[in-house]
Amino acid sequence: MFAAVLLVACQRTPPAEPPAAEPAATPAAAPAPSPASTAPVAGSDADWQGYGAAQLGIDAEQLRAVWGSELQGEAGADGACYYLSPAAHSEGGPFFMLEGGRFVRYDVRGGDTAAPGGGRIGMDLAQLQALYPQAEPVQPHKYVADGKVLRVPATDGSQGALVFELGADGKATVWRVGLPPQVDYVEGCG
């Protein structure tokens, strides 16, 4: 009988250990919950933290490794700004901006890729403002007469932002996600 009690006691010890170890590992591995309005749209790789496995802040070598297929583009001298793009990409992107040796922004210039929160190229200002009530006041576009810029700060706790450029017709023509100050560069690497 004593041996059976020891056996039962020994069998209970292993299950008690994983729950103690599991909570310590879970917070580091699990992303912080975010409001549903800021979650990536199903079928989209775009999010506030990067584009799929390509997370903002990684270096060019890491970006190439996580992308999984060839990226085209030449590194800028001494950390200068430059873009990498998938070899088999569409005209619309994504285009990955690197500056100071780090991935700091991605641009979408066409197609139907949804931005974090659901915005898309072709949507008008009212539609975008309805999707992004946290958007900053609309600003005039630096180069497009009657164009506008809508900047949306991330609501997932990151420092990132989403920027829509709208044409004179009031519809989004491009969008980008990145870290300040690069997300606000109107000329790209210009």
PDB file of C-alpha atoms in Angstrom:
ATOM      1  CA  MET A   1       0.000   0.000   0.000  1.00  0.00           C
ATOM      2  CA  PHE A   2       2.825   2.384   0.920  1.00  0.00           C
ATOM      3  CA  ALA A   3       4.478   1.716  -2.472  1.00  0.00           C
ATOM      4  CA  ALA A   4       1.213   2.545  -4.257  1.00  0.00           C
ATOM      5  CA  VAL A   5       0.955   5.891  -2.407  1.00  0.00           C
ATOM      6  CA  LEU A   6       4.555   6.732  -3.391  1.00  0.00           C
ATOM      7  CA  LEU A   7       3.847   5.763  -6.990  1.00  0.00           C
ATOM      8  CA  VAL A   8       0.763   7.998  -7.091  1.00  0.00           C
ATOM      9  CA  ALA A   9       2.675  10.855  -5.448  1.00  0.00           C
ATOM     10  CA  CYS A  10       5.500  10.500  -7.975  1.00  0.00           C
ATOM     11  CA  GLN A  11       3.042  10.506 -10.854  1.00  0.00           C
ATOM     12  CA  ARG A  12       1.517  13.752  -9.641  1.00  0.00           C
ATOM     13  CA  THR A  13       4.827  15.621  -9.522  1.00  0.00           C
ATOM     14  CA  PRO A  14       5.515  15.796 -13.309  1.00  0.00           C
ATOM     15  CA  PRO A  15       2.129  17.368 -14.153  1.00  0.00           C
ATOM     16  CA  ALA A  16       2.735  20.016 -11.478  1.00  0.00           C
ATOM     17  CA  GLU A  17       6.071  21.066 -13.014  1.00  0.00           C
ATOM     18  CA  PRO A  18       4.930  22.004 -16.567  1.00  0.00           C
ATOM     19  CA  PRO A  19       2.277  24.481 -15.371  1.00  0.00           C
ATOM     20  CA  ALA A  20       4.965  26.199 -13.277  1.00  0.00           C
ATOM     21  CA  ALA A  21       7.320  26.388 -16.261  1.00  0.00           C
ATOM     22  CA  GLU A  22       4.604  27.108 -18.830  1.00  0.00           C
ATOM     23  CA  PRO A  23       3.416  30.485 -17.438  1.00  0.00           C
ATOM     24  CA  ALA A  24       7.004  31.766 -17.448  1.00  0.00           C
ATOM     25  CA  ALA A  25       7.388  30.891 -21.138  1.00  0.00           C
ATOM     26  CA  THR A  26       3.897  31.923 -22.259  1.00  0.00           C
ATOM     27  CA  PRO A  27       4.100  35.724 -21.661  1.00  0.00           C
ATOM     28  CA  ALA A  28       7.337  36.024 -23.637  1.00  0.00           C
ATOM     29  CA  ALA A  29       5.995  34.002 -26.567  1.00  0.00           C
ATOM     30  CA  ALA A  30       2.413  35.228 -26.707  1.00  0.00           C
ATOM     31  CA  PRO A  31       1.722  38.570 -28.401  1.00  0.00           C
ATOM     32  CA  ALA A  32      -0.195  41.148 -26.444  1.00  0.00           C
ATOM     33  CA  PRO A  33      -3.897  41.116 -27.257  1.00  0.00           C
ATOM     34  CA  SER A  34      -5.041  43.934 -29.458  1.00  0.00           C
ATOM     35  CA  PRO A  35      -8.449  45.368 -30.251  1.00  0.00           C
ATOM     36  CA  ALA A  36     -10.272  43.629 -33.091  1.00  0.00           C
ATOM     37  CA  SER A  37     -10.222  46.820 -35.145  1.00  0.00           C
ATOM     38  CA  THR A  38      -6.424  46.721 -35.348  1.00  0.00           C
ATOM     39  CA  ALA A  39      -6.034  43.028 -36.137  1.00  0.00           C
ATOM     40  CA  PRO A  40      -4.817  42.133 -39.613  1.00  0.00           C
ATOM     41  CA  VAL A  41      -7.600  41.314 -42.035  1.00  0.00           C
ATOM     42  CA  ALA A  42      -7.917  37.630 -42.890  1.00  0.00           C
ATOM     43  CA  GLY A  43      -5.803  36.817 -45.905  1.00  0.00           C
ATOM     44  CA  SER A  44      -3.528  39.811 -45.403  1.00  0.00           C
ATOM     45  CA  ASP A  45       0.093  39.625 -44.249  1.00  0.00           C
ATOM     46  CA  ALA A  46       0.074  43.320 -43.336  1.00  0.00           C
ATOM     47  CA  ASP A  47       0.125  44.259 -39.668  1.00  0.00           C
ATOM     48  CA  TRP A  48       1.303  47.005 -37.319  1.00  0.00           C
ATOM     49  CA  GLN A  49       4.493  45.099 -36.489  1.00  0.00           C
ATOM     50  CA  GLY A  50       5.603  44.287 -40.031  1.00  0.00           C
ATOM     51  CA  TYR A  51       4.582  42.207 -43.012  1.00  0.00           C
ATOM     52  CA  GLY A  52       4.082  38.533 -42.164  1.00  0.00           C
ATOM     53  CA  ALA A  53       7.274  37.133 -40.656  1.00  0.00           C
ATOM     54  CA  ALA A  54       9.160  40.286 -41.711  1.00  0.00           C
ATOM     55  CA  GLN A  55       8.939  42.259 -38.478  1.00  0.00           C
ATOM     56  CA  LEU A  56       9.953  45.909 -38.219  1.00  0.00           C
ATOM     57  CA  GLY A  57      13.372  46.376 -36.653  1.00  0.00           C
ATOM     58  CA  ILE A  58      15.109  43.309 -38.073  1.00  0.00           C
ATOM     59  CA  ASP A  59      18.240  43.723 -40.185  1.00  0.00           C
ATOM     60  CA  ALA A  60      18.533  43.060 -43.933  1.00  0.00           C
ATOM     61  CA  GLU A  61      19.980  39.567 -43.459  1.00  0.00           C
ATOM     62  CA  GLN A  62      17.116  38.595 -41.149  1.00  0.00           C
ATOM     63  CA  LEU A  63      14.599  40.108 -43.579  1.00  0.00           C
ATOM     64  CA  ARG A  64      15.991  38.036 -46.436  1.00  0.00           C
ATOM     65  CA  ALA A  65      15.936  34.890 -44.268  1.00  0.00           C
ATOM     66  CA  VAL A  66      12.340  35.250 -43.049  1.00  0.00           C
ATOM     67  CA  TRP A  67      10.963  36.344 -46.420  1.00  0.00           C
ATOM     68  CA  GLY A  68      11.857  32.960 -47.866  1.00  0.00           C
ATOM     69  CA  SER A  69      12.294  34.034 -51.483  1.00  0.00           C
ATOM     70  CA  GLU A  70      14.623  36.391 -53.297  1.00  0.00           C
ATOM     71  CA  LEU A  71      14.560  40.090 -52.451  1.00  0.00           C
ATOM     72  CA  GLN A  72      15.926  42.573 -54.970  1.00  0.00           C
ATOM     73  CA  GLY A  73      17.656  45.838 -54.195  1.00  0.00           C
ATOM     74  CA  GLU A  74      21.006  47.287 -53.292  1.00  0.00           C
ATOM     75  CA  ALA A  75      22.070  48.284 -49.805  1.00  0.00           C
ATOM     76  CA  GLY A  76      22.599  51.978 -49.221  1.00  0.00           C
ATOM     77  CA  ALA A  77      26.094  53.190 -48.353  1.00  0.00           C
ATOM     78  CA  ASP A  78      26.780  53.792 -44.662  1.00  0.00           C
ATOM     79  CA  GLY A  79      23.242  52.946 -43.533  1.00  0.00           C
ATOM     80  CA  ALA A  80      21.516  55.120 -46.131  1.00  0.00           C
ATOM     81  CA  CYS A  81      17.878  54.441 -46.897  1.00  0.00           C
ATOM     82  CA  TYR A  82      17.047  51.844 -49.581  1.00  0.00           C
ATOM     83  CA  TYR A  83      14.264  49.465 -50.581  1.00  0.00           C
ATOM     84  CA  LEU A  84      14.121  45.705 -51.059  1.00  0.00           C
ATOM     85  CA  SER A  85      11.273  44.097 -52.975  1.00  0.00           C
ATOM     86  CA  PRO A  86      10.335  40.490 -53.684  1.00  0.00           C
ATOM     87  CA  ALA A  87      11.752  39.296 -57.007  1.00  0.00           C
ATOM     88  CA  ALA A  88       8.314  37.924 -57.910  1.00  0.00           C
ATOM     89  CA  HIS A  89       6.253  40.872 -56.686  1.00  0.00           C
ATOM     90  CA  SER A  90       3.456  42.766 -58.258  1.00  0.00           C
ATOM     91  CA  GLU A  91       3.718  46.418 -59.161  1.00  0.00           C
ATOM     92  CA  GLY A  92       1.820  47.166 -55.954  1.00  0.00           C
ATOM     93  CA  GLY A  93       4.338  45.796 -53.483  1.00  0.00           C
ATOM     94  CA  PRO A  94       5.116  45.235 -50.728  1.00  0.00           C
ATOM     95  CA  PHE A  95       8.290  47.296 -50.814  1.00  0.00           C
ATOM     96  CA  PHE A  96      10.516  47.040 -47.739  1.00  0.00           C
ATOM     97  CA  MET A  97      12.378  50.179 -46.610  1.00  0.00           C
ATOM     98  CA  LEU A  98      15.629  49.779 -44.722  1.00  0.00           C
ATOM     99  CA  GLU A  99      17.555  52.579 -43.074  1.00  0.00           C
ATOM    100  CA  GLY A 100      20.452  52.377 -40.667  1.00  0.00           C
ATOM    101  CA  GLY A 101      20.650  48.686 -41.502  1.00  0.00           C
ATOM    102  CA  ARG A 102      17.128  47.966 -40.176  1.00  0.00           C
ATOM    103  CA  PHE A 103      13.718  47.227 -41.719  1.00  0.00           C
ATOM    104  CA  VAL A 104      11.708  50.326 -40.760  1.00  0.00           C
ATOM    105  CA  ARG A 105       8.735  50.534 -43.145  1.00  0.00           C
ATOM    106  CA  TYR A 106       6.823  48.784 -45.904  1.00  0.00           C
ATOM    107  CA  ASP A 107       4.836  50.372 -48.709  1.00  0.00           C
ATOM    108  CA  VAL A 108       1.868  49.114 -50.727  1.00  0.00           C
ATOM    109  CA  ARG A 109       1.302  51.070 -53.946  1.00  0.00           C
ATOM    110  CA  GLY A 110      -1.355  49.029 -55.700  1.00  0.00           C
ATOM    111  CA  GLY A 111      -3.426  45.888 -55.651  1.00  0.00           C
ATOM    112  CA  ASP A 112      -5.973  44.818 -53.085  1.00  0.00           C
ATOM    113  CA  THR A 113      -3.799  44.122 -50.036  1.00  0.00           C
ATOM    114  CA  ALA A 114      -5.601  45.183 -46.871  1.00  0.00           C
ATOM    115  CA  ALA A 115      -3.802  47.438 -44.424  1.00  0.00           C
ATOM    116  CA  PRO A 116      -3.938  46.664 -40.712  1.00  0.00           C
ATOM    117  CA  GLY A 117      -7.522  47.385 -39.689  1.00  0.00           C
ATOM    118  CA  GLY A 118      -8.953  46.768 -43.165  1.00  0.00           C
ATOM    119  CA  GLY A 119      -8.186  49.931 -45.169  1.00  0.00           C
ATOM    120  CA  ARG A 120      -7.475  49.511 -48.866  1.00  0.00           C
ATOM    121  CA  ILE A 121      -6.353  51.502 -51.860  1.00  0.00           C
ATOM    122  CA  GLY A 122      -9.427  53.031 -53.498  1.00  0.00           C
ATOM    123  CA  MET A 123     -11.303  53.731 -50.268  1.00  0.00           C
ATOM    124  CA  ASP A 124     -12.400  57.298 -49.698  1.00  0.00           C
ATOM    125  CA  LEU A 125     -11.577  59.455 -46.682  1.00  0.00           C
ATOM    126  CA  ALA A 126     -14.927  58.836 -44.951  1.00  0.00           C
ATOM    127  CA  GLN A 127     -14.519  55.062 -45.234  1.00  0.00           C
ATOM    128  CA  LEU A 128     -10.989  55.247 -43.829  1.00  0.00           C
ATOM    129  CA  GLN A 129     -12.005  57.518 -40.965  1.00  0.00           C
ATOM    130  CA  ALA A 130     -14.800  55.089 -40.069  1.00  0.00           C
ATOM    131  CA  LEU A 131     -12.285  52.219 -39.941  1.00  0.00           C
ATOM    132  CA  TYR A 132      -9.715  54.265 -38.005  1.00  0.00           C
ATOM    133  CA  PRO A 133     -11.416  56.502 -35.431  1.00  0.00           C
ATOM    134  CA  GLN A 134      -8.001  56.946 -33.751  1.00  0.00           C
ATOM    135  CA  ALA A 135      -6.602  58.655 -36.888  1.00  0.00           C
ATOM    136  CA  GLU A 136      -4.914  61.998 -36.494  1.00  0.00           C
ATOM    137  CA  PRO A 137      -6.432  65.083 -38.174  1.00  0.00           C
ATOM    138  CA  VAL A 138      -6.147  64.963 -41.965  1.00  0.00           C
ATOM    139  CA  GLN A 139      -3.183  66.873 -43.399  1.00  0.00           C
ATOM    140  CA  PRO A 140      -2.689  68.295 -46.887  1.00  0.00           C
ATOM    141  CA  HIS A 141      -0.480  66.260 -49.212  1.00  0.00           C
ATOM    142  CA  LYS A 142       2.932  67.818 -49.793  1.00  0.00           C
ATOM    143  CA  TYR A 143       2.915  67.207 -53.560  1.00  0.00           C
ATOM    144  CA  VAL A 144      -0.642  66.413 -54.717  1.00  0.00           C
ATOM    145  CA  ALA A 145      -2.916  69.424 -55.219  1.00  0.00           C
ATOM    146  CA  ASP A 146      -6.048  68.824 -53.131  1.00  0.00           C
ATOM    147  CA  GLY A 147      -4.515  65.539 -51.937  1.00  0.00           C
ATOM    148  CA  LYS A 148      -4.623  64.496 -48.301  1.00  0.00           C
ATOM    149  CA  VAL A 149      -2.627  62.383 -45.857  1.00  0.00           C
ATOM    150  CA  LEU A 150      -4.309  60.340 -43.145  1.00  0.00           C
ATOM    151  CA  ARG A 151      -1.951  59.118 -40.398  1.00  0.00           C
ATOM    152  CA  VAL A 152      -3.137  56.411 -38.025  1.00  0.00           C
ATOM    153  CA  PRO A 153      -1.085  55.656 -34.922  1.00  0.00           C
ATOM    154  CA  ALA A 154      -0.906  51.991 -33.954  1.00  0.00           C
ATOM    155  CA  THR A 155      -3.234  50.932 -31.182  1.00  0.00           C
ATOM    156  CA  ASP A 156      -1.464  47.659 -30.384  1.00  0.00           C
ATOM    157  CA  GLY A 157       1.161  49.225 -28.130  1.00  0.00           C
ATOM    158  CA  SER A 158       3.806  49.486 -30.852  1.00  0.00           C
ATOM    159  CA  GLN A 159       5.414  52.707 -32.013  1.00  0.00           C
ATOM    160  CA  GLY A 160       4.334  52.145 -35.586  1.00  0.00           C
ATOM    161  CA  ALA A 161       1.897  54.095 -37.698  1.00  0.00           C
ATOM    162  CA  LEU A 162      -0.146  53.582 -40.842  1.00  0.00           C
ATOM    163  CA  VAL A 163      -0.229  56.356 -43.439  1.00  0.00           C
ATOM    164  CA  PHE A 164      -2.689  56.644 -46.319  1.00  0.00           C
ATOM    165  CA  GLU A 165      -2.067  59.089 -49.156  1.00  0.00           C
ATOM    166  CA  LEU A 166      -5.237  60.257 -50.907  1.00  0.00           C
ATOM    167  CA  GLY A 167      -5.450  61.818 -54.349  1.00  0.00           C
ATOM    168  CA  ALA A 168      -7.394  64.911 -55.379  1.00  0.00           C
ATOM    169  CA  ASP A 169     -10.444  62.641 -55.808  1.00  0.00           C
ATOM    170  CA  GLY A 170     -10.328  61.836 -52.077  1.00  0.00           C
ATOM    171  CA  LYS A 171      -9.444  58.149 -52.563  1.00  0.00           C
ATOM    172  CA  ALA A 172      -6.436  56.287 -51.144  1.00  0.00           C
ATOM    173  CA  THR A 173      -3.704  55.794 -53.737  1.00  0.00           C
ATOM    174  CA  VAL A 174      -0.997  54.203 -51.534  1.00  0.00           C
ATOM    175  CA  TRP A 175      -0.485  53.198 -47.917  1.00  0.00           C
ATOM    176  CA  ARG A 176       2.474  52.348 -45.722  1.00  0.00           C
ATOM    177  CA  VAL A 177       3.255  51.060 -42.246  1.00  0.00           C
ATOM    178  CA  GLY A 178       6.403  51.792 -40.336  1.00  0.00           C
ATOM    179  CA  LEU A 179       8.247  53.425 -37.525  1.00  0.00           C
ATOM    180  CA  PRO A 180       8.660  57.164 -37.135  1.00  0.00           C
ATOM    181  CA  PRO A 181      10.309  59.089 -38.628  1.00  0.00           C
ATOM    182  CA  GLN A 182      10.581  56.855 -41.725  1.00  0.00           C
ATOM    183  CA  VAL A 183       6.835  56.176 -42.004  1.00  0.00           C
ATOM    184  CA  ASP A 184       6.372  59.924 -42.539  1.00  0.00           C
ATOM    185  CA  TYR A 185       8.952  60.277 -45.341  1.00  0.00           C
ATOM    186  CA  VAL A 186       6.807  61.523 -48.242  1.00  0.00           C
ATOM    187  CA  GLU A 187       9.543  60.922 -50.812  1.00  0.00           C
ATOM    188  CA  GLY A 188      10.357  57.396 -49.656  1.00  0.00           C
ATOM    189  CA  CYS A 189      14.143  57.202 -49.697  1.00  0.00           C
ATOM    190  CA  GLY A 190      14.200  60.258 -52.011  1.00  0.00           C
TER     191      GLY A 190
END
